[in-house]
Amino acid sequence: MNNANFSLPVPQARIAGSIAAGQHLLGWNVPPSELVHIPEHWLIYPEPEASVHYLLGIVYFGFFIASVVGNGLVIWIFTAAKSLRTPSNIFVVNLAICDFFMMLKAPLFIYNSFNRGFAAGHIGCQIFAFVGSLTGIAAGMTNACIAYDRYSTIACPFDGKVTRTKAIVMLLCVWLYTIPWGVLPLLEIWGRFVPEGYLTSCTFDYLTSTFDNRMFVGVIFTFSYVIPMSMIIYFYSQIVSHVVNHEKALKEQAKKMNVDSLRSNQNPANTSVEVRIAKAAITVCFLFVASWTPYAVLALIGAFGDKSLLTPGITMIPALTCKLVACIDPFIYAISHPRYRIELQNRLPWLAIKESVSDTQSVNTEATGQVNT
């Protein structure tokens, strides 16, 4: 995993060959002292058109604005509003903090894109990848904590309620779990951070074919993807199972009593809390899998499969999906929260949010104040 394991390409020869062919190769404008930090896999590909770099920069700028505004509002409202300072919402705030800082590093990508390459250099690459590693893994584990909290609240409404102390301890465990996976490659103790794709973003090295590096990829794949995803799928599947069994029990009891339903309100517009929870569970599970699975597959192909499949353009797609989730999370976890909308309505009336207080109180009562947090 030392830099000595990587041969230094000759930039003069690469530039001369590129000019003769009428097109530059990736890394043609990187100083020789910086080339050693770039996996040679990327240096054989032609540089994309300038418009591709600029388009990606504009997309990341949109992600940056959406994430900073959305997650910034979540952090502000959930910490400032007394009614929202519940143990369950501690996880929501932590997720918003992770997503906020994940996209706070976007200016480095934008700067690289508008300079068409590795403009921020090795230091910028390390900052970008370190922040991304911490916030990405912490967000995954926080999603697992949210899944556990909702599972315990729904399946064990009397005994399973998460207390403030328990929530804080769980978050401390999340960060203790996460920090090694950022520090180890940063210090090149195990693994390392390198540029990828168009050399405008950085992540852990999944291309070096050494035993140590392949072992690192396999371990970080397990700890950052398999474990949190397994927890999320398990807890949310238990929630769906609980909802289905509850609905079945209600129907059987209603049949015994010769009534159509035991529910007092059969208005289709007023979907039951249980059904809303089930839908939210499936949405959250799908969001995590859809956003992080492409990157997980990419890393496994780079470490154990056919590296020729990983072209610079292909590898930029998982990078975008991982960043997109940081923009969507505030809407999934918070903007659908009725008490959050009430606080936004009170504090930012110019947003013209029309939330019924009576409906919100009804939902809060029916959900015991925890289901929607």
GROMACS .gro file of C-alpha atoms in nm:
model
  373
    1MET     CA    1   0.000   0.000   0.000
    2ASN     CA    2   0.299   0.232  -0.013
    3ASN     CA    3   0.344   0.480  -0.295
    4ALA     CA    4   0.657   0.287  -0.398
    5ASN     CA    5   0.431   0.013  -0.533
    6PHE     CA    6   0.308   0.242  -0.809
    7SER     CA    7   0.530   0.327  -1.106
    8LEU     CA    8   0.545   0.689  -1.209
    9PRO     CA    9   0.423   0.742  -1.568
   10VAL     CA   10   0.631   0.966  -1.791
   11PRO     CA   11   0.410   1.270  -1.847
   12GLN     CA   12   0.610   1.404  -2.144
   13ALA     CA   13   0.564   1.081  -2.342
   14ARG     CA   14   0.194   1.066  -2.260
   15ILE     CA   15   0.134   1.425  -2.370
   16ALA     CA   16   0.329   1.380  -2.695
   17GLY     CA   17   0.134   1.065  -2.783
   18SER     CA   18  -0.195   1.231  -2.702
   19ILE     CA   19  -0.126   1.534  -2.916
   20ALA     CA   20  -0.028   1.311  -3.208
   21ALA     CA   21  -0.359   1.131  -3.176
   22GLY     CA   22  -0.544   1.461  -3.160
   23GLN     CA   23  -0.667   1.416  -2.803
   24HIS     CA   24  -0.524   1.436  -2.454
   25LEU     CA   25  -0.528   1.147  -2.212
   26LEU     CA   26  -0.657   1.181  -1.858
   27GLY     CA   27  -0.394   1.337  -1.635
   28TRP     CA   28  -0.216   1.524  -1.913
   29ASN     CA   29  -0.234   1.846  -1.712
   30VAL     CA   30  -0.129   1.691  -1.378
   31PRO     CA   31   0.218   1.789  -1.248
   32PRO     CA   32   0.468   1.498  -1.242
   33SER     CA   33   0.485   1.514  -0.863
   34GLU     CA   34   0.109   1.444  -0.844
   35LEU     CA   35   0.092   1.161  -1.100
   36VAL     CA   36   0.218   0.908  -0.846
   37HIS     CA   37  -0.109   0.946  -0.653
   38ILE     CA   38  -0.325   0.849  -0.952
   39PRO     CA   39  -0.394   0.479  -1.033
   40GLU     CA   40  -0.248   0.402  -1.376
   41HIS     CA   41  -0.579   0.244  -1.475
   42TRP     CA   42  -0.728   0.590  -1.537
   43LEU     CA   43  -0.429   0.730  -1.727
   44ILE     CA   44  -0.491   0.518  -2.038
   45TYR     CA   45  -0.829   0.675  -2.113
   46PRO     CA   46  -0.885   0.988  -2.323
   47GLU     CA   47  -0.987   1.302  -2.144
   48PRO     CA   48  -1.361   1.377  -2.176
   49GLU     CA   49  -1.485   1.684  -2.356
   50ALA     CA   50  -1.478   2.003  -2.153
   51SER     CA   51  -1.859   2.021  -2.165
   52VAL     CA   52  -1.881   1.690  -1.972
   53HIS     CA   53  -1.668   1.833  -1.693
   54TYR     CA   54  -1.875   2.151  -1.686
   55LEU     CA   55  -2.205   1.960  -1.685
   56LEU     CA   56  -2.092   1.747  -1.388
   57GLY     CA   57  -1.979   2.062  -1.209
   58ILE     CA   58  -2.322   2.219  -1.260
   59VAL     CA   59  -2.497   1.900  -1.139
   60TYR     CA   60  -2.283   1.896  -0.825
   61PHE     CA   61  -2.358   2.263  -0.769
   62GLY     CA   62  -2.731   2.179  -0.777
   63PHE     CA   63  -2.671   1.891  -0.533
   64PHE     CA   64  -2.474   2.126  -0.310
   65ILE     CA   65  -2.750   2.387  -0.292
   66ALA     CA   66  -3.026   2.129  -0.237
   67SER     CA   67  -2.834   1.946   0.035
   68VAL     CA   68  -2.712   2.253   0.221
   69VAL     CA   69  -3.057   2.415   0.221
   70GLY     CA   70  -3.254   2.097   0.292
   71ASN     CA   71  -3.026   1.952   0.558
   72GLY     CA   72  -2.952   2.296   0.700
   73LEU     CA   73  -3.324   2.351   0.761
   74VAL     CA   74  -3.356   2.007   0.921
   75ILE     CA   75  -3.065   2.072   1.159
   76TRP     CA   76  -3.196   2.419   1.248
   77ILE     CA   77  -3.563   2.325   1.299
   78PHE     CA   78  -3.504   1.996   1.481
   79THR     CA   79  -3.256   2.154   1.724
   80ALA     CA   80  -3.439   2.483   1.776
   81ALA     CA   81  -3.795   2.352   1.816
   82LYS     CA   82  -3.856   2.216   2.165
   83SER     CA   83  -4.136   1.987   2.047
   84LEU     CA   84  -3.896   1.813   1.807
   85ARG     CA   85  -3.620   1.741   2.058
   86THR     CA   86  -3.719   1.379   2.101
   87PRO     CA   87  -3.478   1.083   2.133
   88SER     CA   88  -3.588   0.950   1.794
   89ASN     CA   89  -3.516   1.281   1.624
   90ILE     CA   90  -3.156   1.272   1.748
   91PHE     CA   91  -3.097   1.015   1.472
   92VAL     CA   92  -3.266   1.237   1.214
   93VAL     CA   93  -3.041   1.531   1.310
   94ASN     CA   94  -2.730   1.313   1.291
   95LEU     CA   95  -2.832   1.190   0.946
   96ALA     CA   96  -2.884   1.550   0.835
   97ILE     CA   97  -2.539   1.643   0.969
   98CYS     CA   98  -2.383   1.355   0.773
   99ASP     CA   99  -2.560   1.456   0.453
  100PHE     CA  100  -2.477   1.823   0.509
  101PHE     CA  101  -2.104   1.758   0.539
  102MET     CA  102  -2.109   1.500   0.260
  103MET     CA  103  -2.207   1.773   0.017
  104LEU     CA  104  -2.006   2.045   0.189
  105LYS     CA  105  -1.704   1.901   0.008
  106ALA     CA  106  -1.875   1.952  -0.330
  107PRO     CA  107  -1.683   2.278  -0.400
  108LEU     CA  108  -1.366   2.066  -0.436
  109PHE     CA  109  -1.535   1.859  -0.707
  110ILE     CA  110  -1.674   2.170  -0.876
  111TYR     CA  111  -1.329   2.333  -0.871
  112ASN     CA  112  -1.174   2.019  -1.024
  113SER     CA  113  -1.448   1.997  -1.289
  114PHE     CA  114  -1.410   2.354  -1.408
  115ASN     CA  115  -1.034   2.302  -1.420
  116ARG     CA  116  -1.082   1.972  -1.605
  117GLY     CA  117  -0.900   1.731  -1.377
  118PHE     CA  118  -0.692   1.686  -1.066
  119ALA     CA  119  -0.669   2.059  -0.994
  120ALA     CA  120  -0.710   2.042  -0.613
  121GLY     CA  121  -0.418   1.799  -0.596
  122HIS     CA  122  -0.336   1.528  -0.346
  123ILE     CA  123  -0.434   1.732  -0.038
  124GLY     CA  124  -0.774   1.822  -0.184
  125CYS     CA  125  -0.824   1.458  -0.282
  126GLN     CA  126  -0.752   1.337   0.072
  127ILE     CA  127  -0.995   1.589   0.224
  128PHE     CA  128  -1.266   1.498  -0.027
  129ALA     CA  129  -1.231   1.122   0.026
  130PHE     CA  130  -1.189   1.140   0.405
  131VAL     CA  131  -1.504   1.348   0.453
  132GLY     CA  132  -1.694   1.128   0.209
  133SER     CA  133  -1.585   0.810   0.385
  134LEU     CA  134  -1.687   0.931   0.730
  135THR     CA  135  -2.019   1.083   0.630
  136GLY     CA  136  -2.119   0.798   0.396
  137ILE     CA  137  -2.057   0.517   0.645
  138ALA     CA  138  -2.200   0.718   0.936
  139ALA     CA  139  -2.514   0.792   0.731
  140GLY     CA  140  -2.559   0.422   0.656
  141MET     CA  141  -2.528   0.326   1.022
  142THR     CA  142  -2.757   0.613   1.125
  143ASN     CA  143  -3.016   0.480   0.880
  144ALA     CA  144  -2.980   0.145   1.058
  145CYS     CA  145  -3.038   0.319   1.394
  146ILE     CA  146  -3.350   0.488   1.257
  147ALA     CA  147  -3.474   0.150   1.133
  148TYR     CA  148  -3.414  -0.002   1.478
  149ASP     CA  149  -3.587   0.290   1.651
  150ARG     CA  150  -3.896   0.262   1.434
  151TYR     CA  151  -3.901  -0.116   1.466
  152SER     CA  152  -3.880  -0.103   1.846
  153THR     CA  153  -4.146   0.170   1.863
  154ILE     CA  154  -4.393  -0.019   1.645
  155ALA     CA  155  -4.324  -0.378   1.749
  156CYS     CA  156  -4.278  -0.299   2.121
  157PRO     CA  157  -4.464   0.030   2.180
  158PHE     CA  158  -4.449   0.003   2.559
  159ASP     CA  159  -4.108  -0.154   2.623
  160GLY     CA  160  -3.913  -0.062   2.310
  161LYS     CA  161  -3.911   0.316   2.330
  162VAL     CA  162  -3.560   0.458   2.281
  163THR     CA  163  -3.460   0.700   2.557
  164ARG     CA  164  -3.242   1.006   2.508
  165THR     CA  165  -2.949   0.839   2.684
  166LYS     CA  166  -2.982   0.526   2.472
  167ALA     CA  167  -3.000   0.734   2.153
  168ILE     CA  168  -2.683   0.928   2.243
  169VAL     CA  169  -2.497   0.607   2.328
  170MET     CA  170  -2.606   0.455   1.996
  171LEU     CA  171  -2.473   0.760   1.809
  172LEU     CA  172  -2.142   0.742   1.992
  173CYS     CA  173  -2.117   0.379   1.882
  174VAL     CA  174  -2.196   0.484   1.524
  175TRP     CA  175  -1.906   0.731   1.515
  176LEU     CA  176  -1.664   0.494   1.692
  177TYR     CA  177  -1.761   0.236   1.429
  178THR     CA  178  -1.712   0.484   1.144
  179ILE     CA  179  -1.390   0.674   1.226
  180PRO     CA  180  -1.141   0.387   1.163
  181TRP     CA  181  -1.262   0.350   0.802
  182GLY     CA  182  -1.165   0.711   0.736
  183VAL     CA  183  -0.843   0.726   0.937
  184LEU     CA  184  -0.683   0.398   0.816
  185PRO     CA  185  -0.674   0.488   0.444
  186LEU     CA  186  -0.601   0.855   0.518
  187LEU     CA  187  -0.280   0.759   0.697
  188GLU     CA  188  -0.223   0.475   0.445
  189ILE     CA  189  -0.206   0.225   0.731
  190TRP     CA  190  -0.450   0.004   0.541
  191GLY     CA  191  -0.579   0.113   0.205
  192ARG     CA  192  -0.545   0.464   0.064
  193PHE     CA  193  -0.751   0.742  -0.094
  194VAL     CA  194  -0.702   0.806  -0.467
  195PRO     CA  195  -0.878   0.993  -0.749
  196GLU     CA  196  -1.123   0.804  -0.966
  197GLY     CA  197  -1.307   0.843  -1.295
  198TYR     CA  198  -1.236   1.183  -1.449
  199LEU     CA  199  -0.989   1.255  -1.163
  200THR     CA  200  -1.234   1.509  -1.019
  201SER     CA  201  -1.357   1.295  -0.728
  202CYS     CA  202  -1.171   1.071  -0.484
  203THR     CA  203  -1.248   0.756  -0.288
  204PHE     CA  204  -1.066   0.457  -0.142
  205ASP     CA  205  -0.839   0.261  -0.375
  206TYR     CA  206  -1.027  -0.036  -0.520
  207LEU     CA  207  -0.796  -0.091  -0.819
  208THR     CA  208  -0.460  -0.196  -0.674
  209SER     CA  209  -0.419  -0.573  -0.713
  210THR     CA  210  -0.236  -0.655  -0.391
  211PHE     CA  211  -0.355  -0.893  -0.121
  212ASP     CA  212  -0.367  -0.617   0.142
  213ASN     CA  213  -0.571  -0.387  -0.078
  214ARG     CA  214  -0.815  -0.657  -0.182
  215MET     CA  215  -0.859  -0.753   0.181
  216PHE     CA  216  -0.927  -0.388   0.267
  217VAL     CA  217  -1.190  -0.362  -0.007
  218GLY     CA  218  -1.360  -0.680   0.113
  219VAL     CA  219  -1.361  -0.569   0.476
  220ILE     CA  220  -1.484  -0.215   0.410
  221PHE     CA  221  -1.750  -0.356   0.175
  222THR     CA  222  -1.875  -0.573   0.460
  223PHE     CA  223  -1.865  -0.308   0.732
  224SER     CA  224  -1.986  -0.009   0.532
  225TYR     CA  225  -2.243  -0.178   0.308
  226VAL     CA  226  -2.341  -0.534   0.403
  227ILE     CA  227  -2.387  -0.479   0.778
  228PRO     CA  228  -2.594  -0.156   0.767
  229MET     CA  229  -2.797  -0.278   0.470
  230SER     CA  230  -2.871  -0.608   0.644
  231MET     CA  231  -2.986  -0.422   0.956
  232ILE     CA  232  -3.206  -0.185   0.756
  233ILE     CA  233  -3.367  -0.466   0.557
  234TYR     CA  234  -3.421  -0.679   0.869
  235PHE     CA  235  -3.582  -0.408   1.083
  236TYR     CA  236  -3.799  -0.269   0.806
  237SER     CA  237  -3.908  -0.617   0.698
  238GLN     CA  238  -4.009  -0.678   1.059
  239ILE     CA  239  -4.208  -0.354   1.053
  240VAL     CA  240  -4.388  -0.460   0.735
  241SER     CA  241  -4.452  -0.805   0.884
  242HIS     CA  242  -4.591  -0.647   1.201
  243VAL     CA  243  -4.819  -0.420   0.997
  244VAL     CA  244  -4.947  -0.708   0.783
  245ASN     CA  245  -5.016  -0.927   1.087
  246HIS     CA  246  -5.190  -0.638   1.265
  247GLU     CA  247  -5.414  -0.567   0.966
  248LYS     CA  248  -5.491  -0.938   0.934
  249ALA     CA  249  -5.584  -0.960   1.302
  250LEU     CA  250  -5.816  -0.659   1.266
  251LYS     CA  251  -5.992  -0.812   0.967
  252GLU     CA  252  -6.039  -1.146   1.145
  253GLN     CA  253  -6.179  -0.974   1.453
  254ALA     CA  254  -6.413  -0.764   1.241
  255LYS     CA  255  -6.535  -1.078   1.064
  256LYS     CA  256  -6.615  -1.239   1.399
  257MET     CA  257  -6.813  -0.931   1.501
  258ASN     CA  258  -6.997  -0.920   1.166
  259VAL     CA  259  -6.875  -0.569   1.083
  260ASP     CA  260  -6.688  -0.442   0.778
  261SER     CA  261  -6.403  -0.298   0.978
  262LEU     CA  262  -6.298  -0.210   1.332
  263ARG     CA  263  -6.159   0.123   1.213
  264SER     CA  264  -6.377   0.423   1.289
  265ASN     CA  265  -6.268   0.615   0.979
  266GLN     CA  266  -6.281   0.440   0.641
  267ASN     CA  267  -6.212   0.750   0.431
  268PRO     CA  268  -5.958   0.637   0.164
  269ALA     CA  269  -5.789   0.978   0.186
  270ASN     CA  270  -5.694   0.905   0.546
  271THR     CA  271  -5.455   0.616   0.509
  272SER     CA  272  -5.389   0.430   0.832
  273VAL     CA  273  -5.070   0.504   1.022
  274GLU     CA  274  -4.961   0.142   0.978
  275VAL     CA  275  -4.989   0.158   0.600
  276ARG     CA  276  -4.798   0.489   0.591
  277ILE     CA  277  -4.522   0.331   0.800
  278ALA     CA  278  -4.502   0.033   0.568
  279LYS     CA  279  -4.474   0.257   0.263
  280ALA     CA  280  -4.207   0.470   0.428
  281ALA     CA  281  -4.015   0.155   0.525
  282ILE     CA  282  -4.009   0.027   0.168
  283THR     CA  283  -3.908   0.372   0.038
  284VAL     CA  284  -3.619   0.407   0.282
  285CYS     CA  285  -3.493   0.056   0.214
  286PHE     CA  286  -3.509   0.108  -0.163
  287LEU     CA  287  -3.335   0.446  -0.133
  288PHE     CA  288  -3.038   0.301   0.055
  289VAL     CA  289  -3.002   0.001  -0.175
  290ALA     CA  290  -3.041   0.203  -0.495
  291SER     CA  291  -2.793   0.473  -0.391
  292TRP     CA  292  -2.512   0.262  -0.247
  293THR     CA  293  -2.534  -0.069  -0.436
  294PRO     CA  294  -2.378   0.070  -0.759
  295TYR     CA  295  -2.072   0.190  -0.566
  296ALA     CA  296  -2.043  -0.140  -0.380
  297VAL     CA  297  -2.057  -0.335  -0.706
  298LEU     CA  298  -1.802  -0.100  -0.864
  299ALA     CA  299  -1.558  -0.154  -0.577
  300LEU     CA  300  -1.593  -0.532  -0.596
  301ILE     CA  301  -1.534  -0.532  -0.973
  302GLY     CA  302  -1.226  -0.312  -0.929
  303ALA     CA  303  -1.076  -0.536  -0.660
  304PHE     CA  304  -1.180  -0.883  -0.775
  305GLY     CA  305  -1.324  -0.857  -1.127
  306ASP     CA  306  -1.251  -0.729  -1.475
  307LYS     CA  307  -1.110  -0.377  -1.436
  308SER     CA  308  -1.164  -0.302  -1.805
  309LEU     CA  309  -1.535  -0.268  -1.726
  310LEU     CA  310  -1.460   0.038  -1.513
  311THR     CA  311  -1.432   0.324  -1.758
  312PRO     CA  312  -1.410   0.680  -1.620
  313GLY     CA  313  -1.764   0.761  -1.735
  314ILE     CA  314  -1.914   0.447  -1.578
  315THR     CA  315  -1.751   0.514  -1.242
  316MET     CA  316  -1.898   0.864  -1.223
  317ILE     CA  317  -2.253   0.723  -1.213
  318PRO     CA  318  -2.222   0.559  -0.866
  319ALA     CA  319  -2.050   0.874  -0.741
  320LEU     CA  320  -2.358   1.072  -0.844
  321THR     CA  321  -2.609   0.829  -0.690
  322CYS     CA  322  -2.430   0.842  -0.354
  323LYS     CA  323  -2.444   1.221  -0.354
  324LEU     CA  324  -2.806   1.229  -0.468
  325VAL     CA  325  -2.920   1.048  -0.152
  326ALA     CA  326  -2.778   1.333   0.057
  327CYS     CA  327  -3.022   1.565  -0.119
  328ILE     CA  328  -3.323   1.331  -0.087
  329ASP     CA  329  -3.282   1.233   0.279
  330PRO     CA  330  -3.417   1.561   0.424
  331PHE     CA  331  -3.739   1.513   0.230
  332ILE     CA  332  -3.777   1.146   0.323
  333TYR     CA  333  -3.705   1.180   0.694
  334ALA     CA  334  -3.817   1.531   0.780
  335ILE     CA  335  -4.030   1.722   0.532
  336SER     CA  336  -4.294   1.447   0.550
  337HIS     CA  337  -4.296   1.498   0.930
  338PRO     CA  338  -4.615   1.694   1.021
  339ARG     CA  339  -4.466   1.869   1.326
  340TYR     CA  340  -4.164   1.970   1.117
  341ARG     CA  341  -4.395   2.130   0.860
  342ILE     CA  342  -4.577   2.316   1.138
  343GLU     CA  343  -4.247   2.457   1.266
  344LEU     CA  344  -4.146   2.559   0.913
  345GLN     CA  345  -4.484   2.724   0.870
  346ASN     CA  346  -4.440   2.919   1.195
  347ARG     CA  347  -4.076   3.019   1.146
  348LEU     CA  348  -4.071   3.071   0.768
  349PRO     CA  349  -4.423   3.184   0.672
  350TRP     CA  350  -4.301   3.302   0.330
  351LEU     CA  351  -4.269   2.934   0.229
  352ALA     CA  352  -4.651   2.934   0.221
  353ILE     CA  353  -4.680   2.592   0.387
  354LYS     CA  354  -5.045   2.514   0.465
  355GLU     CA  355  -5.040   2.255   0.742
  356SER     CA  356  -5.351   2.180   0.946
  357VAL     CA  357  -5.271   2.186   1.318
  358SER     CA  358  -5.570   1.966   1.397
  359ASP     CA  359  -5.459   1.702   1.146
  360THR     CA  360  -5.109   1.711   1.284
  361GLN     CA  361  -5.231   1.662   1.641
  362SER     CA  362  -5.445   1.369   1.524
  363VAL     CA  363  -5.150   1.202   1.356
  364ASN     CA  364  -4.927   1.261   1.656
  365THR     CA  365  -5.183   1.113   1.892
  366GLU     CA  366  -5.248   0.809   1.677
  367ALA     CA  367  -4.877   0.747   1.627
  368THR     CA  368  -4.796   0.797   1.998
  369GLY     CA  369  -4.565   1.080   1.910
  370GLN     CA  370  -4.291   0.843   1.792
  371VAL     CA  371  -4.393   0.668   1.473
  372ASN     CA  372  -4.333   0.970   1.249
  373THR     CA  373  -4.007   1.078   1.412
   0.00000   0.00000   0.00000
